[in-house]
Coordinates of C-alpha atoms and ligand atoms in Angstrom, one line a residue:
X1 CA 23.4 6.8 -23.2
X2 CA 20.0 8.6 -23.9
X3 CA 19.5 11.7 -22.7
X4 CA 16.7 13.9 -22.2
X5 CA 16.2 17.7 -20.9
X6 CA 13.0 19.3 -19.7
X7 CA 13.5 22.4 -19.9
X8 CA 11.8 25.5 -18.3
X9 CA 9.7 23.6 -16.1
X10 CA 7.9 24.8 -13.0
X11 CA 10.1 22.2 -10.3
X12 CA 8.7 20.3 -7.3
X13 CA 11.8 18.8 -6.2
X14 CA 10.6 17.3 -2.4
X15 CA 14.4 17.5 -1.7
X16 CA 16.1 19.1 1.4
X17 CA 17.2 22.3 0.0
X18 CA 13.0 23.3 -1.6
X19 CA 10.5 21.1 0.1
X20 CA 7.7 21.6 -1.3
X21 CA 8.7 24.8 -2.8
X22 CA 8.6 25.2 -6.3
X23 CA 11.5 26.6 -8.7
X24 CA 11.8 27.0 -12.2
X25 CA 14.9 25.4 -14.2
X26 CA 15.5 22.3 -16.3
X27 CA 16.1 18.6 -15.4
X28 CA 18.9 16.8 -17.2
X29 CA 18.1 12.9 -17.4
X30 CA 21.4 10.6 -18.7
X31 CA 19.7 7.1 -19.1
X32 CA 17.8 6.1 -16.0
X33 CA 19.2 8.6 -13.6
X34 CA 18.6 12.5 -13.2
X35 CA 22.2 14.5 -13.9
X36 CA 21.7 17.4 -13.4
X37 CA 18.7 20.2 -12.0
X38 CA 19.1 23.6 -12.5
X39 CA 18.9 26.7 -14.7
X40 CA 19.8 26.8 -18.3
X41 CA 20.8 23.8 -18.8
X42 CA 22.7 21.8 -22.1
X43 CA 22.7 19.0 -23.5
X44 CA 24.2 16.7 -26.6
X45 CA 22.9 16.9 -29.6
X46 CA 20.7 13.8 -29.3
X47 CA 19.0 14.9 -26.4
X48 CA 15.4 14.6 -26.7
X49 CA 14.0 17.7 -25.6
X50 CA 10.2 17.8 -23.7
X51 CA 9.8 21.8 -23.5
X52 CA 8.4 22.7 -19.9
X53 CA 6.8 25.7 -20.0
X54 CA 3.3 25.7 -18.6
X55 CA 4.5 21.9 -16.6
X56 CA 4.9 21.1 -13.0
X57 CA 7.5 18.5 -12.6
X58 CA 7.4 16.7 -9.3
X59 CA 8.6 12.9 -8.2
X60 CA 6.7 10.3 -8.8
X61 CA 3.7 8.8 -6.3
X62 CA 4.8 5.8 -4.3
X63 CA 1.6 3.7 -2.9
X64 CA 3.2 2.2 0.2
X65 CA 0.6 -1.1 0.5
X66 CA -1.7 -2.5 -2.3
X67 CA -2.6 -6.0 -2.9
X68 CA -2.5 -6.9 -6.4
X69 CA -4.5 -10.1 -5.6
X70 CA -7.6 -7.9 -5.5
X71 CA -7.4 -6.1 -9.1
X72 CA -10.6 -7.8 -10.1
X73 CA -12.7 -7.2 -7.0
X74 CA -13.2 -3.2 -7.6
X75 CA -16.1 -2.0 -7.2
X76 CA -17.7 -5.2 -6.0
X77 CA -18.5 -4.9 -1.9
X78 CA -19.2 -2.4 0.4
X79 CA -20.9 -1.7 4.0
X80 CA -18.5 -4.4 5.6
X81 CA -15.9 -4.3 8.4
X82 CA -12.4 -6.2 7.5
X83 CA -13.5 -9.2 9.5
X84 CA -16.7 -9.8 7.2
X85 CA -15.4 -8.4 4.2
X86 CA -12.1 -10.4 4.5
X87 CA -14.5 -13.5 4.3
X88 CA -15.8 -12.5 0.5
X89 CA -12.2 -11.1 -0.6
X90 CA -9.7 -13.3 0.9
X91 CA -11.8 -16.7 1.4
X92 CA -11.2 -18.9 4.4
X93 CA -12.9 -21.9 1.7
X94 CA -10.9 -21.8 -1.0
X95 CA -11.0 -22.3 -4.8
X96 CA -7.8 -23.8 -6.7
X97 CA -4.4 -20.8 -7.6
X98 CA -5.9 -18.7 -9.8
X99 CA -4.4 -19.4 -13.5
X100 CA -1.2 -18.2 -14.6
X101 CA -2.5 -15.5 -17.4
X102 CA -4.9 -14.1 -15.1
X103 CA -2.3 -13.5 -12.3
X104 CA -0.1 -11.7 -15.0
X105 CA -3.6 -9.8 -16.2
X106 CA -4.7 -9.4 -12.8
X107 CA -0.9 -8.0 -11.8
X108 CA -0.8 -5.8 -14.9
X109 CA -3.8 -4.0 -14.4
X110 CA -2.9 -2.8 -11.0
X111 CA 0.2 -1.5 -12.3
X112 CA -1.1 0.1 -15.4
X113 CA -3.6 2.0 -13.8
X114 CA -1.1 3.2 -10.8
X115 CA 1.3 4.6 -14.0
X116 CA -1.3 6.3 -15.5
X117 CA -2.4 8.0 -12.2
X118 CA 1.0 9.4 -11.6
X119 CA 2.1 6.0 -9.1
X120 CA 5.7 5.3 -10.2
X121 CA 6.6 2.9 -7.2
X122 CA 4.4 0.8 -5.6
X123 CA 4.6 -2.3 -2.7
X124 CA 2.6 -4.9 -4.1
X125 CA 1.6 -7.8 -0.9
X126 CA 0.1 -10.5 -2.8
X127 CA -1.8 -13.6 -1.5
X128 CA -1.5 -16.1 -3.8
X129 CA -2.9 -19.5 -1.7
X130 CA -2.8 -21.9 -1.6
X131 CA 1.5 -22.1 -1.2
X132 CA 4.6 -19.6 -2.0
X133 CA 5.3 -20.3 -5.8
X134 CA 8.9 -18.8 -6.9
X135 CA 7.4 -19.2 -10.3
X136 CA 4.3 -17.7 -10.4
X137 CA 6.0 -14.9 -8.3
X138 CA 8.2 -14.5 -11.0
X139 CA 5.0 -14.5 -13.3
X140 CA 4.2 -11.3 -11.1
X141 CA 7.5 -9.7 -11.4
X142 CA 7.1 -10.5 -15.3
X143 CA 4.5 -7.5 -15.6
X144 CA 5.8 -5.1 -13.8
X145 CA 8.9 -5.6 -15.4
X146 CA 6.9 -5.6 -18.7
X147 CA 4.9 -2.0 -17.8
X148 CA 7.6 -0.6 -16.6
X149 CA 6.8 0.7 -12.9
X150 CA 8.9 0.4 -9.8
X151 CA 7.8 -2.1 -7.3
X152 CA 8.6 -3.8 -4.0
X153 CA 6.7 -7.5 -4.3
X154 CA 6.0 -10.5 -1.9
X155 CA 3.4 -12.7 -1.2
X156 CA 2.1 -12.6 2.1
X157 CA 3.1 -15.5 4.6
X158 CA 0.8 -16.2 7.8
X159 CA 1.5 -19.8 9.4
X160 CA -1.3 -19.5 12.4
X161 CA -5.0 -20.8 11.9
X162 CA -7.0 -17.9 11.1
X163 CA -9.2 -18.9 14.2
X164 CA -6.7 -18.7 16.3
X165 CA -5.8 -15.4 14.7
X166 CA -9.1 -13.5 15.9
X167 CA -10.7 -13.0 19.8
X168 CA -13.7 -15.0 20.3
X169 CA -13.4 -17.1 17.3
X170 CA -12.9 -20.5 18.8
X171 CA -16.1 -20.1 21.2
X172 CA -17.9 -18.3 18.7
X173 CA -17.8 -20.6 16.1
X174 CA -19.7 -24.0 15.7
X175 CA -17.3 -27.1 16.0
X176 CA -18.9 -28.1 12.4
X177 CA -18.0 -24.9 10.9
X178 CA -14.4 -25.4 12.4
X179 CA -14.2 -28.4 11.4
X180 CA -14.6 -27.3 7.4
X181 CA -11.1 -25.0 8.2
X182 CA -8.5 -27.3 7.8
X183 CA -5.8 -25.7 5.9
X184 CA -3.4 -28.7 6.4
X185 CA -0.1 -28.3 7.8
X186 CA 1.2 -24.8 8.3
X187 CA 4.2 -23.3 6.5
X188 CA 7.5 -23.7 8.6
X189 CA 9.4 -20.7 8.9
X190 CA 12.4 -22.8 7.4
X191 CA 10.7 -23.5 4.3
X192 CA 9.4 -20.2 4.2
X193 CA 13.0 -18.6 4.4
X194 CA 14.2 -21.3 1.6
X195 CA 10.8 -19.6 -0.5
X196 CA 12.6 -15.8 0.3
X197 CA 16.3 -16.8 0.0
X198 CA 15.2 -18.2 -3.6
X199 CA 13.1 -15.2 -4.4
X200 CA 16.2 -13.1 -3.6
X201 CA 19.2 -14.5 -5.6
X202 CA 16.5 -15.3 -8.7
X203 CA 14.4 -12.2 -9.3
X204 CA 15.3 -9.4 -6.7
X205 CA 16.8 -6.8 -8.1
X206 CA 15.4 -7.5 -11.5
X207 CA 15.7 -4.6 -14.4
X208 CA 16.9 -2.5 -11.7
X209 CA 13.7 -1.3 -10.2
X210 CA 11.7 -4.8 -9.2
X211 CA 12.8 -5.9 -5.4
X212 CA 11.5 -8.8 -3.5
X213 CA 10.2 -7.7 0.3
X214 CA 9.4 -9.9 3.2
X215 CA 6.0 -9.8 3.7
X216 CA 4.3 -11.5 6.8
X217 CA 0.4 -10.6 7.0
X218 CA 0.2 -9.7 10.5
X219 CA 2.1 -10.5 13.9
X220 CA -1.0 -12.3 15.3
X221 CA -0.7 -14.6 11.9
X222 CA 2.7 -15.5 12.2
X223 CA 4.5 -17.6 14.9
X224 CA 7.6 -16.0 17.1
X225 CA 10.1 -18.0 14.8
X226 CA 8.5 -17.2 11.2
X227 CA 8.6 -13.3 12.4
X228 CA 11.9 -13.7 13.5
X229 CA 13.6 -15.1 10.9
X230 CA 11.3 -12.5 8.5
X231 CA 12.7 -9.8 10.2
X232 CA 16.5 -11.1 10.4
X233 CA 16.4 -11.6 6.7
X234 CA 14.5 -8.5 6.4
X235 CA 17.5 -6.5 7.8
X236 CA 20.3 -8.8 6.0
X237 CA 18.7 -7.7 2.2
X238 CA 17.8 -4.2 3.4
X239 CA 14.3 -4.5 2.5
X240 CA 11.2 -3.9 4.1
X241 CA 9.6 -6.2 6.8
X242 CA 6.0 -5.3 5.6
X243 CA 3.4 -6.2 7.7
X244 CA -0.6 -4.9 8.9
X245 CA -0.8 -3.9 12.4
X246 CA -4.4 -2.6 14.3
X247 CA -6.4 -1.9 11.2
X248 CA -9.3 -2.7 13.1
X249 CA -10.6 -2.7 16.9
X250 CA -11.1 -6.3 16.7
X251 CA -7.4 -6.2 16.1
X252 CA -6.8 -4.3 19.4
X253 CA -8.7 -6.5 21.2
X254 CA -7.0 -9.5 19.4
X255 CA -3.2 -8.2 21.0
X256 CA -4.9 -8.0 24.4
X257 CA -6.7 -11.2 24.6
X258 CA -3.8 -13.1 22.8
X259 CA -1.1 -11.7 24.5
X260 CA -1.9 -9.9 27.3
X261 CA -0.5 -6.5 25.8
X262 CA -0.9 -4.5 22.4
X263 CA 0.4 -5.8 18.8
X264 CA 2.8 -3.4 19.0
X265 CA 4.4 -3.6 22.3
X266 CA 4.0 -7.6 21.5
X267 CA 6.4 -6.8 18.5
X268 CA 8.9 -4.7 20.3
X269 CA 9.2 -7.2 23.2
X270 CA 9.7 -9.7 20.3
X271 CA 12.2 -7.6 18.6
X272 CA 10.5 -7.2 14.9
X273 CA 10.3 -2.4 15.3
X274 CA 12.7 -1.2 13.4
X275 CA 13.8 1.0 10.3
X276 CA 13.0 -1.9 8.0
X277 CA 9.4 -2.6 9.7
X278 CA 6.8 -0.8 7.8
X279 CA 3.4 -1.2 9.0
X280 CA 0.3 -1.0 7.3
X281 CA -2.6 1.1 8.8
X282 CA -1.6 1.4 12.7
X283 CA -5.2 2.7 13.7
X284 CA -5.7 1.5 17.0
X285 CA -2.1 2.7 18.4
X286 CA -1.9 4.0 22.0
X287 CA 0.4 6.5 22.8
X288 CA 2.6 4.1 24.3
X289 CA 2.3 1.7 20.9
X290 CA 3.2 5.3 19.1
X291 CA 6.8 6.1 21.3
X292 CA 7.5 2.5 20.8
X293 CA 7.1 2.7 16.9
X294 CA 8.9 5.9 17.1
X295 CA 11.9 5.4 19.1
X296 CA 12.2 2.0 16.6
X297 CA 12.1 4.6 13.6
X298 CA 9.2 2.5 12.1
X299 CA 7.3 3.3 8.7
X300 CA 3.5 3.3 8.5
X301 CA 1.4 3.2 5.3
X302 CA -1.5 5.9 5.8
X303 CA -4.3 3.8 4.2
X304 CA -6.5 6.8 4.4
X305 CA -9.8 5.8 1.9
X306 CA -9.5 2.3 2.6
X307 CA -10.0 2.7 6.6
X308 CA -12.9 4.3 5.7
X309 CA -14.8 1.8 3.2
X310 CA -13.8 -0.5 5.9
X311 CA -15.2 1.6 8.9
X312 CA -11.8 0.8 10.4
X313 CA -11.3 4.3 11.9
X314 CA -8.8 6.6 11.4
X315 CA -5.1 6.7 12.3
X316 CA -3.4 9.1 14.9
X317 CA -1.5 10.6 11.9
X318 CA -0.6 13.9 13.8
X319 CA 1.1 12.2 17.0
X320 CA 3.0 9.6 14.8
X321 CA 4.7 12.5 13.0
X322 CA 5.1 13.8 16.3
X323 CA 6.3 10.4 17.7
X324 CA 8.9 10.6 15.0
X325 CA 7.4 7.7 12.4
X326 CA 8.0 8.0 8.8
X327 CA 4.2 8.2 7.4
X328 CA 3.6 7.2 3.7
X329 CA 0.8 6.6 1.7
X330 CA -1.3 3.7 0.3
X331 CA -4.3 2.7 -1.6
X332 CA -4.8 -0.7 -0.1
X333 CA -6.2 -3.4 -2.4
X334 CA -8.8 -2.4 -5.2
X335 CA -11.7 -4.2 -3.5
X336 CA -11.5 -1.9 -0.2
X337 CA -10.7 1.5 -2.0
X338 CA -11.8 1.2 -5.4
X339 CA -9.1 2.5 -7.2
X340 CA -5.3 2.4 -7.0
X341 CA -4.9 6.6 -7.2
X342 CA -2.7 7.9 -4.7
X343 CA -4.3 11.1 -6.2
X344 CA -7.6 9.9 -3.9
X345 CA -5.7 9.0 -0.7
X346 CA -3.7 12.5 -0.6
X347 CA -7.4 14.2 -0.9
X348 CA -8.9 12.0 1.6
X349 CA -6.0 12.3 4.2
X350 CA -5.6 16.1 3.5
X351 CA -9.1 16.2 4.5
X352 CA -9.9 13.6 7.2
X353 CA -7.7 14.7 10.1
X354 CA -9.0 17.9 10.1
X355 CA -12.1 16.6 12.2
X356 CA -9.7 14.4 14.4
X357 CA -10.1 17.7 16.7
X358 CA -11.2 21.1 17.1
X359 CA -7.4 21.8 17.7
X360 CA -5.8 23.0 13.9
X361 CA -2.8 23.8 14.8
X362 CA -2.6 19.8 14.5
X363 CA -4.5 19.2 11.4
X364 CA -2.4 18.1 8.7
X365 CA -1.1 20.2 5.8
X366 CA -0.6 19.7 2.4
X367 CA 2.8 20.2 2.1
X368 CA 3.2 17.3 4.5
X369 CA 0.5 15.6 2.8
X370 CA 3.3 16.0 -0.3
X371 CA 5.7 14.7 1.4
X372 CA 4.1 11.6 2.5
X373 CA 3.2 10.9 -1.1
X374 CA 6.4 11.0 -2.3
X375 CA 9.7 10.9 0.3
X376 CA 7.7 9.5 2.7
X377 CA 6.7 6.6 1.0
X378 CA 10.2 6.1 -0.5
X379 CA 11.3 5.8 2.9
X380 CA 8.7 3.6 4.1
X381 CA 9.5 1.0 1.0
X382 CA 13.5 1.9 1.7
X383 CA 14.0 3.3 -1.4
X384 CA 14.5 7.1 -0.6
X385 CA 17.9 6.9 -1.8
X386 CA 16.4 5.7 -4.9
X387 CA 13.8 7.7 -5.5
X388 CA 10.9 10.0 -4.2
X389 CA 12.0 13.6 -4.6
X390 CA 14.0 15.5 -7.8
X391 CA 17.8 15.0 -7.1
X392 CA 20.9 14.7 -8.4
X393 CA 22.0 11.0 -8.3
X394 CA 18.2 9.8 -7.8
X395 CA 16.3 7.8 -10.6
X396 CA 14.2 9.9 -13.2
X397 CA 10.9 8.8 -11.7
X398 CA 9.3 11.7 -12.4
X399 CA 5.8 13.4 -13.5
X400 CA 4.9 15.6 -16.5
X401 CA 1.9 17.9 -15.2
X402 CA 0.0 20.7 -17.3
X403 CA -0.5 23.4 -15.2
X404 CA -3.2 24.7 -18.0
X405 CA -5.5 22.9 -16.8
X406 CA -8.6 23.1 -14.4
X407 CA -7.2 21.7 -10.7
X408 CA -4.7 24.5 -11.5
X409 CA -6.3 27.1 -12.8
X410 CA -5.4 29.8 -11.7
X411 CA -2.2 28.5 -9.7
X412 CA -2.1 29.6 -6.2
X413 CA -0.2 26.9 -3.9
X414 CA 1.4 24.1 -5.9
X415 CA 0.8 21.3 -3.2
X416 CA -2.7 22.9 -2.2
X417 CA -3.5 22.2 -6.2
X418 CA -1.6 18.6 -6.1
X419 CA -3.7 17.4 -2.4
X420 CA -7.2 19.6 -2.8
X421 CA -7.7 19.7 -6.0
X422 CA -5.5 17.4 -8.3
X423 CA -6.8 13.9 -9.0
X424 CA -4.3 12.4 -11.6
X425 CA -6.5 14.4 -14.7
X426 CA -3.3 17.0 -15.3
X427 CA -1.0 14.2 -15.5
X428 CA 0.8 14.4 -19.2
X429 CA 4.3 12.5 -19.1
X430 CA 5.0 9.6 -16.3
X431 CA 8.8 8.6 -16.4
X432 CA 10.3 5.7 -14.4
X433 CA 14.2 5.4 -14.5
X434 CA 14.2 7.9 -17.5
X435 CA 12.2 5.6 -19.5
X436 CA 8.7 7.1 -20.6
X437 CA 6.0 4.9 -20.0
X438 CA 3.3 7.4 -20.2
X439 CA 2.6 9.6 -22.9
X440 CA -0.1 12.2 -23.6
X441 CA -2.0 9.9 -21.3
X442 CA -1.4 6.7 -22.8
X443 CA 0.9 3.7 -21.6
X444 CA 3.5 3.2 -24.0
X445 CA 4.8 -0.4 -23.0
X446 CA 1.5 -1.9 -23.1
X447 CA -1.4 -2.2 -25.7
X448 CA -4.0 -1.1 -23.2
X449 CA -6.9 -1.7 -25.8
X450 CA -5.6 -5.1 -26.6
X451 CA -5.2 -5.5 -22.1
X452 CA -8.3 -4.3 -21.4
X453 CA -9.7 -6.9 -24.2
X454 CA -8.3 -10.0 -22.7
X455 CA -9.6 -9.1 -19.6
X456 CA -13.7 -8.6 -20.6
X457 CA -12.9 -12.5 -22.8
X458 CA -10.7 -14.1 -19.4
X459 CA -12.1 -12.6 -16.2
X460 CA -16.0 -13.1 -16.0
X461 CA -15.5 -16.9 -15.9
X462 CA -13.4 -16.0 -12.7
X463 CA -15.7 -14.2 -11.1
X464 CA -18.9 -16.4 -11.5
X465 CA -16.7 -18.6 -10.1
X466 CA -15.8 -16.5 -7.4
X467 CA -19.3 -15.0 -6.5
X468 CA -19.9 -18.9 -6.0
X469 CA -17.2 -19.2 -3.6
X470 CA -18.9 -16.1 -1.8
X471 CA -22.1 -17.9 -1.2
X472 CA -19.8 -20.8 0.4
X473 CA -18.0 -18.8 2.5
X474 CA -21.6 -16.8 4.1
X475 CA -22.0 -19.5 5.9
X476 CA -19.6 -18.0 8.4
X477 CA -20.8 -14.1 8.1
X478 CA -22.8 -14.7 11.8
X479 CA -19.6 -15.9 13.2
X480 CA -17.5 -12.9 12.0
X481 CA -20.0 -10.7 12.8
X482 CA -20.2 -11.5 16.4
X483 CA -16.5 -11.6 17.1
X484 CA -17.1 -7.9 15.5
X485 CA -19.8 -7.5 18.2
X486 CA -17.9 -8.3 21.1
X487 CA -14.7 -6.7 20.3
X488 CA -16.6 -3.4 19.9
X489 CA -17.9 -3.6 23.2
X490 CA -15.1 -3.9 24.8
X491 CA -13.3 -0.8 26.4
X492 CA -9.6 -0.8 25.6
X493 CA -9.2 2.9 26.3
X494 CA -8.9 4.3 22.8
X495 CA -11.4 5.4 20.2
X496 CA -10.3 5.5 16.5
X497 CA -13.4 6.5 15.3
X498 CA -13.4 10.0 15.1
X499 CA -10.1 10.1 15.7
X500 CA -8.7 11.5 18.6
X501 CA -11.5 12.5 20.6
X502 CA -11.6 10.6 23.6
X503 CA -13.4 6.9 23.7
X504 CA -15.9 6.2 26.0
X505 CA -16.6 9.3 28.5
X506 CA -14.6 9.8 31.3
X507 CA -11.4 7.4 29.8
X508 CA -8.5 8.3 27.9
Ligands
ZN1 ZN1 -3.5 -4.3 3.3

């Protein structure tokens, strides 16, 4: 088996005993697993040897929520809410499945730039409409077997009309717009479950590091029975029921006009909060929502640029550490971030809650800012026994740092450098399951020249196409934005806005 030492490295291991201490010592890889961490270290004579002096070693990132489905849509919107912006990224009039080549391109990218920016494990929710494909999922799993990242994949399942999905929409709408939404028949949860029971015993678990997760978009989107049996099968595999929860006020309002109560209390009445649910965003949680979610032990992905380019608000962060909820971090999709650098979000969030209030023995630090970028998010994708901090038994998913180099220079705090100053630049080595597939900051599965190629010949056709669908789909931008109108007048008693101040005078 190969073996490889890094030897007198600067160590941030993210484990029990050092946090986010560091130490200096060598790290022992035997094949795709780390043996051994500590000082002086030997190996056999085959050993490849990376000399560590003057490196930070630290676990790789893990994104906990991207959508690979929007790789090509960087840097194209901006200045809209999710409820508009959904209409240009995610369609309600759709085009035919996007071709086979371009949903491997489209895949790769995503996970080529996440290696190259230090992301070793990401959980990739896909829309691929218009139906659950086991092949062109397998076409997905394809490239991030063939780049060589760790990921956690599904495509995203919602079986309720998206009208029906959203306050207002139904008397908002014209009865000849409505008309133009028919999606046909709805998936069945049954034949959903057939789609994930497939997906399981054919490519979960593939080269070790590629796991199939159950994915459904939102609880709003899903009937009782499809979230139900997500979750059920969700515990029986041990994999994450991944879902988005209050992103948005209009979200809020959505649980309160649809149900009568929250989204949250909604799912723990139905039975769906647990250890495997991790949500996506949680923004506009009460403090009741937030001892629900953290009696459940629930995960959250922090999504903490993309709440900002979509004005969403910003998430209680503090009181769901407090509340006892495993935070982890995420980009979000490339069209509402516009990059996949978990670099940018640990900035961002190191930054953001500090003007949730003027009280800072609550702001958040970096060394928990750390944390959620690496153990955190392992937890939240429920791989922590897998991966996410430096430790004996754990995959060699590791980074390569040089410390001689600007964000460090000179070094005063490790994980002050890594969250206020680092953005990816220092980044030398990237290692997942001991196999380097980063290398003096190139990718060294992939021909990136020869990627990057096929994409400037393949995806411009795609996107005249899909700037065409855009101008389809406007037709409904009044609609969405008066269903934004009313659900931000309406007082529910919390304001995610600037964060924790109180809403509206006198309340909360
Ligand atoms: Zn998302």
């Amino acid at each position: 088996m190969t073996e490889i030492l890094i030897r007198g490295a600067k160590i941030l291991a993210v484990d029990a005993a050092h946090g986010t201490e560091p130490f200096d010592g060598d790290i022992l890889i035997e094949g795709a697993t780390i043996r051994a961490i500590g000082p002086q270290l030997s190996a056999g004579p085959d050993a490849q040897i990376i000399e560590g002096r003057g490196k930070l070693v630290m676990p790789g990132l893990v994104n906990s929520h991207t959508h690979s489905s929007e790789t090509f849509f960087r840097g194209r919107y901006q200045g809209m809410p999710l409820e508009i912006w959904l209409l240009y990224a995610y369609p309600l009039l759709m085009n035919g499945a996007i071709g086979e080549r371009l949903l491997y391109l489209r895949s790769l990218l995503l996970a080529m730039e996440s290696l190259k920016n230090g992301v070793t494990t990401f959980c990739d929710d896909f829309f691929d409409p218009p139906k659950h494909d086991l092949d062109r999922l397998g076409t997905v799993f394809r490239a991030y077997d063939d780049v060589g990242i760790r990921a956690n994949v599904s495509s995203a399942v919602m079986n309720i009309h998206t009208l029906d999905a959203l306050p207002f929409a139904r008397e908002v709408m014209p009865q000849n717009l409505q008309d133009q939404l028919d999606f046909g028949p709805p998936i069945t949860a049954d034949a959903y479950m057939d789609y994930c029971k497939s997906a399981f015993s054919s490519l979960h678990g593939k080269a070790g590091r590629l796991n199939f997760m159950i994915a459904p978009s939102a609880p709003q989107r899903c009937t009782r029975d499809l979230l139900l049996a997500c979750y059920d099968l969700a515990r029986d595999k041990a994999v994450p029921f991944h879902t988005h929860v209050l992103e948005t006020k209009t979200q809020a309002v959505t649980g309160h006009e649809i149900y009568g109560k929250s989204l949250i209390a909604y799912m723990a009445d139905l039975g769906v909060l647990g250890r495997n649910t991790t949500i996506a965003h949680s923004v506009w949680v009460s403090d009741d929502d937030m001892r629900l979610m953290g009696e459940a032990g629930v995960s959250i992905a922090h999504n903490a640029v993309s709440n900002q380019k979509l004005g969403a608000g910003i998430s209680p962060i503090r009181r769901l550490l407090d509340a006892g909820v495993t935070v982890g971090l995420g980009t979000d999709g490339v069209c509402s971030n516009d990059t996949s650098r978990i670099f940018d979000v640990m900035r961002v969030a190191g930054l953001i809650h500090s003007v949730s209030g003027p009280d800072y023995s609550k702001w958040v630090t970096a060394d928990e800012i750390v944390r959620m970028a690496t153990i955190g998010g392992a937890r939240s994708a429920m791989l922590e026994q897998v991966t996410g901090s430096l430790e004996v038994g754990k995959a060699a998913d590791l980074l390569i740092l040089n410390l001689r180099n600007y964000p460090f220079m000179p070094l005063n705090n490790v994980a002050k450098h890594l969250v206020y100053s680092e953005n990816g630049s220092s980044i030398e080595t990237v290692m997942v399951a001991g196999r380097i597939v980063m290398q003096a900051g190139k990718l060294t599965t992939v021909d990136e020249d020869a990627i990057f190629d096929e994409i400037a010949e393949l995806v411009p056709v795609h996107l005249a196409e899909h700037a065409e669908l855009e101008k389809r789909n406007a037709v409904f931008e009044p609609v969405m934005a008066e269903i934004h109108r009313r659900s931000m007048l309406q007082d529910i008693g919390l304001n995610r806005y600037q964060g924790d101040l109180p809403a509206w005078p006198g309340k909360n």
